Amino acid sequence: MVNFSLNEEQALVQKTARGFAIEHLAPGVIKRDETETFPGEQIKMMGELGFMGMMIPEEWGGSGMDTISYVLALEEIAAVDASAAVVMSVNNSLVCQLMLDCATDAQKEKFLKPLATGKLLGAYSLSEPQSGSDASNMCTTAQKDGNHYILNGTKNWVTNGISSDVVLVFCITEKGVGYKGISAFIVEKGTLGFSTGKKEDKLGIRGSDTCELYFENCRIPAENLLGEEGVGFKIALNTLGGGRIGIASQALGIASGAMELAVAYSKERKAFGKEIHKHQAVSFKLADMATEIEGARLLCLKAAWMKDQKKPFGKYSAMAKLFSSEVAMKTTVEAIQVHGGYGYVKEYHVERLMRDAKITQIYEGTSEVQRIVIGRAVIEE
Ligand SMILES: Cc1cc2nc3c(=O)[nH]c(=O)nc-3n(C[C@H](O)[C@H](O)[C@H](O)COP(=O)(O)OP(=O)(O)OC[C@H]3O[C@@H](n4cnc5c(N)ncnc54)[C@H](O)[C@@H]3O)c2cc1C
């Protein structure tokens, strides 16, 4: 049976997220973008609302909600502040979800509980200067030394790298065996030998911080190994499969936020004696936006539903991310066009949304990588 209606809890989550975004994220969003200011206070409040560990069971500090609710909340947050949305997405679907799937009870007690309640913030560190799409080509090593591992290497492009308390780091524990030599570790901020680089000066999502991480003879307890040695790459890819639902929802939100602004503007602005939406060229743009956004939303919800049903969802999350991110880019460009010259200045928000949209085609696997994932799945079916 196909049912497109939301249940009571899902509808409440959507309403709460929308209300929160309007009341607490909209004020100052332009300034935070300009000054690259992390929305620390707002992220704390999102933790209190249960938005930082949405799909984590209550026994581990989360809200015990479904992935559909997560998509709904992220869309609303991203429609107003895409930077806050990526902070939320990384903490939920990369950090907390990985820990739920792979951590021991002791690790969950110590790290997952505070991460899922929003008391701590997490980051996920796979990429390195020479290895992004080809992530298994990493160089950072973790060498066992008694009850410790010693980490050495440089990671880059780490979202929440500066503001986080805990980072999940992927390292080589056995050389010469390719991806089978990669393991995952929990590294706490403040550990000797672990430092962060400068904040990257980015095109978009400027309210979120992104930086390099440096490990120089950084000793961490052996009990911080996640899963077993050698399974890190599998863990990384499985986690990214779910993460893509988050980024797809972020892209969806950016698109729906831009469209909402374009529709409102088209009713206010007059040209040649009538509101501009009465010019068919403008209303066709709005029609295309609405149709493509609805398609993106359906793909996001389908991927979320598949995950909630514990069915294989990798192809669907890749499709959702590919399509939603392309829709976000196209919609935001057209939203600027609908605004004319006003769309080109910061005050009207759509230029920021366009800058924010671009990253959704790049991180957690570029659009090209999503096509590789989908293409492989189609052939294997
Ligand atoms: C703002 C930001 C935040 C990020 N956050 C994180 C984070 O929190 N954690 C983390 O680990 N990483 C993070 N990343 C890294 C991100 O995931 C990578 O940038 C992304 O995976 C692409 O890798 P790359 O930049 O090395 O590009 P490359 O892999 O060098 O790709 C360059 C181009 O080549 C194409 N290409 C590569 N291989 C193929 C192929 N086989 N077939 C077709 N085309 C191909 C790509 O699609 C792309 O167009 C972040 C990046 C940015 C910019």
Short mmCIF file of N, CA and C in Angstrom, two decimals, residues 126 132-135 233 236-245 303 312-323 361-381:
data_model
loop_
_atom_site.label_atom_id
_atom_site.label_comp_id
_atom_site.label_asym_id
_atom_site.label_seq_id
_atom_site.Cartn_x
_atom_site.Cartn_y
_atom_site.Cartn_z
N LEU A 126 37.15 11.40 6.79
CA LEU A 126 37.60 10.36 5.85
C LEU A 126 38.56 10.96 4.83
N GLY A 132 39.87 12.02 -2.13
CA GLY A 132 38.49 12.41 -1.83
C GLY A 132 37.54 11.34 -2.32
N SER A 133 37.20 11.40 -3.63
CA SER A 133 36.36 10.35 -4.21
C SER A 133 37.03 8.98 -4.04
N ASP A 134 38.34 8.98 -4.22
CA ASP A 134 39.13 7.74 -4.10
C ASP A 134 39.60 7.62 -2.64
N ALA A 135 38.63 7.54 -1.74
CA ALA A 135 38.93 7.71 -0.30
C ALA A 135 39.86 6.64 0.27
N PHE A 233 36.80 0.77 6.22
CA PHE A 233 36.32 1.31 4.94
C PHE A 233 34.88 0.89 4.68
N ALA A 236 32.82 3.06 6.71
CA ALA A 236 32.75 4.42 6.13
C ALA A 236 31.72 4.48 5.00
N LEU A 237 31.76 3.49 4.12
CA LEU A 237 30.85 3.52 2.96
C LEU A 237 29.40 3.28 3.38
N ASN A 238 29.19 2.33 4.29
CA ASN A 238 27.83 2.09 4.78
C ASN A 238 27.25 3.35 5.40
N THR A 239 28.08 4.02 6.18
CA THR A 239 27.61 5.24 6.86
C THR A 239 27.28 6.32 5.83
N LEU A 240 28.12 6.45 4.81
CA LEU A 240 27.87 7.48 3.78
C LEU A 240 26.56 7.19 3.04
N GLY A 241 26.21 5.92 2.91
CA GLY A 241 24.92 5.56 2.27
C GLY A 241 23.76 6.23 2.98
N GLY A 242 23.79 6.23 4.30
CA GLY A 242 22.75 6.89 5.09
C GLY A 242 22.94 8.40 5.10
N GLY A 243 24.21 8.83 5.15
CA GLY A 243 24.51 10.26 5.17
C GLY A 243 23.93 10.97 3.97
N ARG A 244 23.92 10.26 2.86
CA ARG A 244 23.42 10.88 1.62
C ARG A 244 21.94 11.26 1.71
N ILE A 245 21.20 10.55 2.56
CA ILE A 245 19.80 10.95 2.76
C ILE A 245 19.77 12.33 3.43
N ALA A 303 13.96 6.98 -0.11
CA ALA A 303 15.22 6.48 0.47
C ALA A 303 15.07 6.30 1.98
N PRO A 312 17.64 -2.69 1.52
CA PRO A 312 18.83 -2.05 0.94
C PRO A 312 18.45 -0.70 0.33
N PHE A 313 19.13 0.35 0.80
CA PHE A 313 18.70 1.69 0.37
C PHE A 313 19.79 2.48 -0.35
N GLY A 314 20.97 1.88 -0.54
CA GLY A 314 22.12 2.60 -1.11
C GLY A 314 21.83 3.24 -2.46
N LYS A 315 21.14 2.50 -3.33
CA LYS A 315 20.82 3.04 -4.66
C LYS A 315 19.88 4.24 -4.50
N TYR A 316 18.92 4.11 -3.59
CA TYR A 316 17.92 5.17 -3.42
C TYR A 316 18.51 6.42 -2.78
N SER A 317 19.43 6.22 -1.81
CA SER A 317 20.02 7.42 -1.20
C SER A 317 20.91 8.13 -2.21
N ALA A 318 21.59 7.36 -3.08
CA ALA A 318 22.42 7.98 -4.12
C ALA A 318 21.54 8.72 -5.13
N MET A 319 20.41 8.12 -5.49
CA MET A 319 19.48 8.78 -6.42
C MET A 319 18.94 10.07 -5.80
N ALA A 320 18.55 9.98 -4.53
CA ALA A 320 17.99 11.15 -3.84
C ALA A 320 19.02 12.27 -3.80
N LYS A 321 20.28 11.91 -3.47
CA LYS A 321 21.31 12.96 -3.38
C LYS A 321 21.62 13.54 -4.75
N LEU A 322 21.77 12.68 -5.73
CA LEU A 322 22.07 13.15 -7.09
C LEU A 322 20.98 14.11 -7.57
N PHE A 323 19.75 13.68 -7.48
CA PHE A 323 18.65 14.46 -8.05
C PHE A 323 18.40 15.74 -7.24
N GLN A 361 26.39 19.06 -4.42
CA GLN A 361 26.79 18.23 -5.56
C GLN A 361 28.19 17.66 -5.37
N ILE A 362 28.84 18.05 -4.27
CA ILE A 362 30.25 17.66 -4.09
C ILE A 362 30.46 16.72 -2.90
N TYR A 363 29.98 17.15 -1.69
CA TYR A 363 30.39 16.33 -0.53
C TYR A 363 29.52 15.08 -0.33
N GLU A 364 30.08 14.18 0.47
CA GLU A 364 29.51 12.82 0.67
C GLU A 364 29.32 12.12 -0.69
N GLY A 365 30.26 12.35 -1.58
CA GLY A 365 30.25 11.75 -2.92
C GLY A 365 29.71 12.74 -3.93
N THR A 366 30.55 13.06 -4.93
CA THR A 366 30.12 14.02 -5.97
C THR A 366 28.97 13.42 -6.79
N SER A 367 28.36 14.26 -7.63
CA SER A 367 27.28 13.76 -8.50
C SER A 367 27.81 12.63 -9.39
N GLU A 368 29.08 12.74 -9.81
CA GLU A 368 29.65 11.68 -10.66
C GLU A 368 29.73 10.37 -9.86
N VAL A 369 30.15 10.48 -8.62
CA VAL A 369 30.25 9.27 -7.77
C VAL A 369 28.86 8.66 -7.52
N GLN A 370 27.86 9.52 -7.35
CA GLN A 370 26.49 8.97 -7.17
C GLN A 370 26.08 8.18 -8.40
N ARG A 371 26.46 8.71 -9.59
CA ARG A 371 26.10 7.99 -10.83
C ARG A 371 26.83 6.65 -10.89
N ILE A 372 28.05 6.60 -10.36
CA ILE A 372 28.78 5.31 -10.33
C ILE A 372 28.02 4.33 -9.44
N VAL A 373 27.60 4.79 -8.26
CA VAL A 373 26.87 3.93 -7.30
C VAL A 373 25.56 3.43 -7.94
N ILE A 374 24.83 4.35 -8.54
CA ILE A 374 23.52 3.98 -9.13
C ILE A 374 23.74 3.04 -10.32
N GLY A 375 24.71 3.39 -11.16
CA GLY A 375 24.99 2.57 -12.35
C GLY A 375 25.35 1.14 -11.97
N ARG A 376 26.19 0.99 -10.95
CA ARG A 376 26.57 -0.35 -10.49
C ARG A 376 25.35 -1.11 -10.00
N ALA A 377 24.51 -0.42 -9.22
CA ALA A 377 23.32 -1.08 -8.65
C ALA A 377 22.38 -1.53 -9.75
N VAL A 378 22.22 -0.69 -10.76
CA VAL A 378 21.31 -1.02 -11.87
C VAL A 378 21.81 -2.27 -12.60
N ILE A 379 23.12 -2.37 -12.81
CA ILE A 379 23.67 -3.51 -13.53
C ILE A 379 23.56 -4.79 -12.69
N GLU A 380 23.73 -4.63 -11.36
CA GLU A 380 23.70 -5.82 -10.49
C GLU A 380 22.29 -6.36 -10.26
N GLU A 381 21.28 -5.54 -10.49
CA GLU A 381 19.90 -5.95 -10.17
C GLU A 381 19.42 -7.11 -11.03
#
